[in-house]
mmCIF file of C-alpha atoms in Angstrom:
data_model
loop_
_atom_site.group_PDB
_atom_site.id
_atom_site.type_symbol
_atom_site.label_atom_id
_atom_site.label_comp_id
_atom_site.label_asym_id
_atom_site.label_seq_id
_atom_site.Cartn_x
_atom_site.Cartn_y
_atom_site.Cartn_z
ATOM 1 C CA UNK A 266 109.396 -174.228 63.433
ATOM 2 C CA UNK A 267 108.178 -174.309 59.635
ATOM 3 C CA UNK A 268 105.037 -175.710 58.260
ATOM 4 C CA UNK A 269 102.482 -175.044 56.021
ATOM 5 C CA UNK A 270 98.960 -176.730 55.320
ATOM 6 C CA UNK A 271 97.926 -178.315 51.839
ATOM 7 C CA UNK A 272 94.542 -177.570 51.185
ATOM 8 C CA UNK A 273 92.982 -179.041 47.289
ATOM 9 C CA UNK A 274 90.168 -177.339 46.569
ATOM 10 C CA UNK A 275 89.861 -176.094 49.538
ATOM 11 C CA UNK A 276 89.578 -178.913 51.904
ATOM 12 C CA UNK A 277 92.793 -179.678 54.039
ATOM 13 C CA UNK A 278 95.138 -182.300 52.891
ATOM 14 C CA UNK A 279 98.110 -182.811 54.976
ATOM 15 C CA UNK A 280 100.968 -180.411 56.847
ATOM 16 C CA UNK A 281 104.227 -179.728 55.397
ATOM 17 C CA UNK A 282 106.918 -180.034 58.328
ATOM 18 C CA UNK A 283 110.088 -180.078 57.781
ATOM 19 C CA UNK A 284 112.678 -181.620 60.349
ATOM 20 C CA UNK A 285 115.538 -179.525 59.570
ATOM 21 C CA UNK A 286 116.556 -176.954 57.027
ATOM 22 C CA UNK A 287 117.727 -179.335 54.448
ATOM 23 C CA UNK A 288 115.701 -179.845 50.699
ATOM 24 C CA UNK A 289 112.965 -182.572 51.276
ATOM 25 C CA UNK A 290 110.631 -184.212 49.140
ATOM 26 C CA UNK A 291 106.876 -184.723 50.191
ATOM 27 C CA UNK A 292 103.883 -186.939 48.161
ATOM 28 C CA UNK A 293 100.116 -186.189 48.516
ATOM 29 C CA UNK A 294 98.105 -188.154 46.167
ATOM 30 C CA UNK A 295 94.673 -186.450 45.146
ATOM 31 C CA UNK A 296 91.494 -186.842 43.394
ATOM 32 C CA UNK A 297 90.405 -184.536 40.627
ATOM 33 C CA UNK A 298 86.964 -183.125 40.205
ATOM 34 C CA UNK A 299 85.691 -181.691 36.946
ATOM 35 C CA UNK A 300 86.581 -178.515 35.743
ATOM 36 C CA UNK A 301 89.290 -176.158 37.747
ATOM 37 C CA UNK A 302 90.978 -177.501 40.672
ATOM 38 C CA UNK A 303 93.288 -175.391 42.957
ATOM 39 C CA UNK A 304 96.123 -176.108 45.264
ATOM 40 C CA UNK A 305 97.562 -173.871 48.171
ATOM 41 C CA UNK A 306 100.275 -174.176 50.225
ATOM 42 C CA UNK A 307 99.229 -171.781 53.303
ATOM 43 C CA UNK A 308 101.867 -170.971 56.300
ATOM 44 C CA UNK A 309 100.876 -172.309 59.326
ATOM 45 C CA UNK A 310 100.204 -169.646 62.122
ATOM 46 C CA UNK A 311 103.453 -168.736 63.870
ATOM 47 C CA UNK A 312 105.151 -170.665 61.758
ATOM 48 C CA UNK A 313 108.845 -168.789 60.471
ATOM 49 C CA UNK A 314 107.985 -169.553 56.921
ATOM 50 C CA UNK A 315 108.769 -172.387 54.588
ATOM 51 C CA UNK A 316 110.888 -172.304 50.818
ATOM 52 C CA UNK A 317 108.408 -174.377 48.138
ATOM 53 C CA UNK A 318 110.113 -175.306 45.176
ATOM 54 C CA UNK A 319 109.820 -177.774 42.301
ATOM 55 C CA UNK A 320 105.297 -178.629 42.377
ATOM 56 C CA UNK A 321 104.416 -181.149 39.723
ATOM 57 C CA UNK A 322 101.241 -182.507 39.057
ATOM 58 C CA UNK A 323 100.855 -185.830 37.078
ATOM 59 C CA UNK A 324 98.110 -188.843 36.625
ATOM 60 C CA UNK A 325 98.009 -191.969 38.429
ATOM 61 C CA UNK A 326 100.677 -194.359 36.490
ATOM 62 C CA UNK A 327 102.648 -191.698 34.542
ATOM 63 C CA UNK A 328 105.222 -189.160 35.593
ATOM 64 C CA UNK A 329 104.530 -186.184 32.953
ATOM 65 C CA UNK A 330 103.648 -182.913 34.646
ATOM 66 C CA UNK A 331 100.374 -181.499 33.602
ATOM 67 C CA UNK A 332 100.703 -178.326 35.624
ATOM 68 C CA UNK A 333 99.241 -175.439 33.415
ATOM 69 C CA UNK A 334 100.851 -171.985 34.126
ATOM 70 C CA UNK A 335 103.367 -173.539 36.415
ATOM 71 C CA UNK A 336 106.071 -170.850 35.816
ATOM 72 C CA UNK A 337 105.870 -169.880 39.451
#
C-alpha cells in the first residue's frame, strides 16, 4: 500500500492513503503561526511510495495560491 504522513510544522496532520492508483484530491485545513511555516509530506514506513503533485496553499475564503518557491 501507499501513504504518507502530513506533518505542519512539525506536528502530524493527517495520512495520505490512496485507495487505488488513480489521481485523487485531498484537503487539510491549517493554522498559520508567525514567521516560517513548513509542510512535509513523509512516506509512511513500508509504504511502496506515493506520486505528490499539484500543493497549493491559500487563506481561508480565497482560492489564490500563496506558495513561495513552489516550483517543485
Amino acid at each position: 500500500s501507499s501513504s504518507a504522513t502530513i506533518l505542519w510544522n512539525g506536528n502530524e496532520h493527517g495520512t495520505l492513503t490512496p485507495t487505488n492508483r488513480s489521481a485523487h484530491h485531498f484537503k487539510v485545513q491549517l493554522r498559520v503561526i508567525e514567521g516560517p511555516n513548513t509542510l512535509s509530506i513523509v512516506g509512511v514506513n513500508g509504504s511502496t511510495g506515493i506520486i505528490i503533485d499539484n500543493i497549493t496553499l491559500s487563506r481561508q475564503g480565497n482560492s489564490d495560491n500563496i506558495v513561495e518557491n513552489g516550483n517543485f
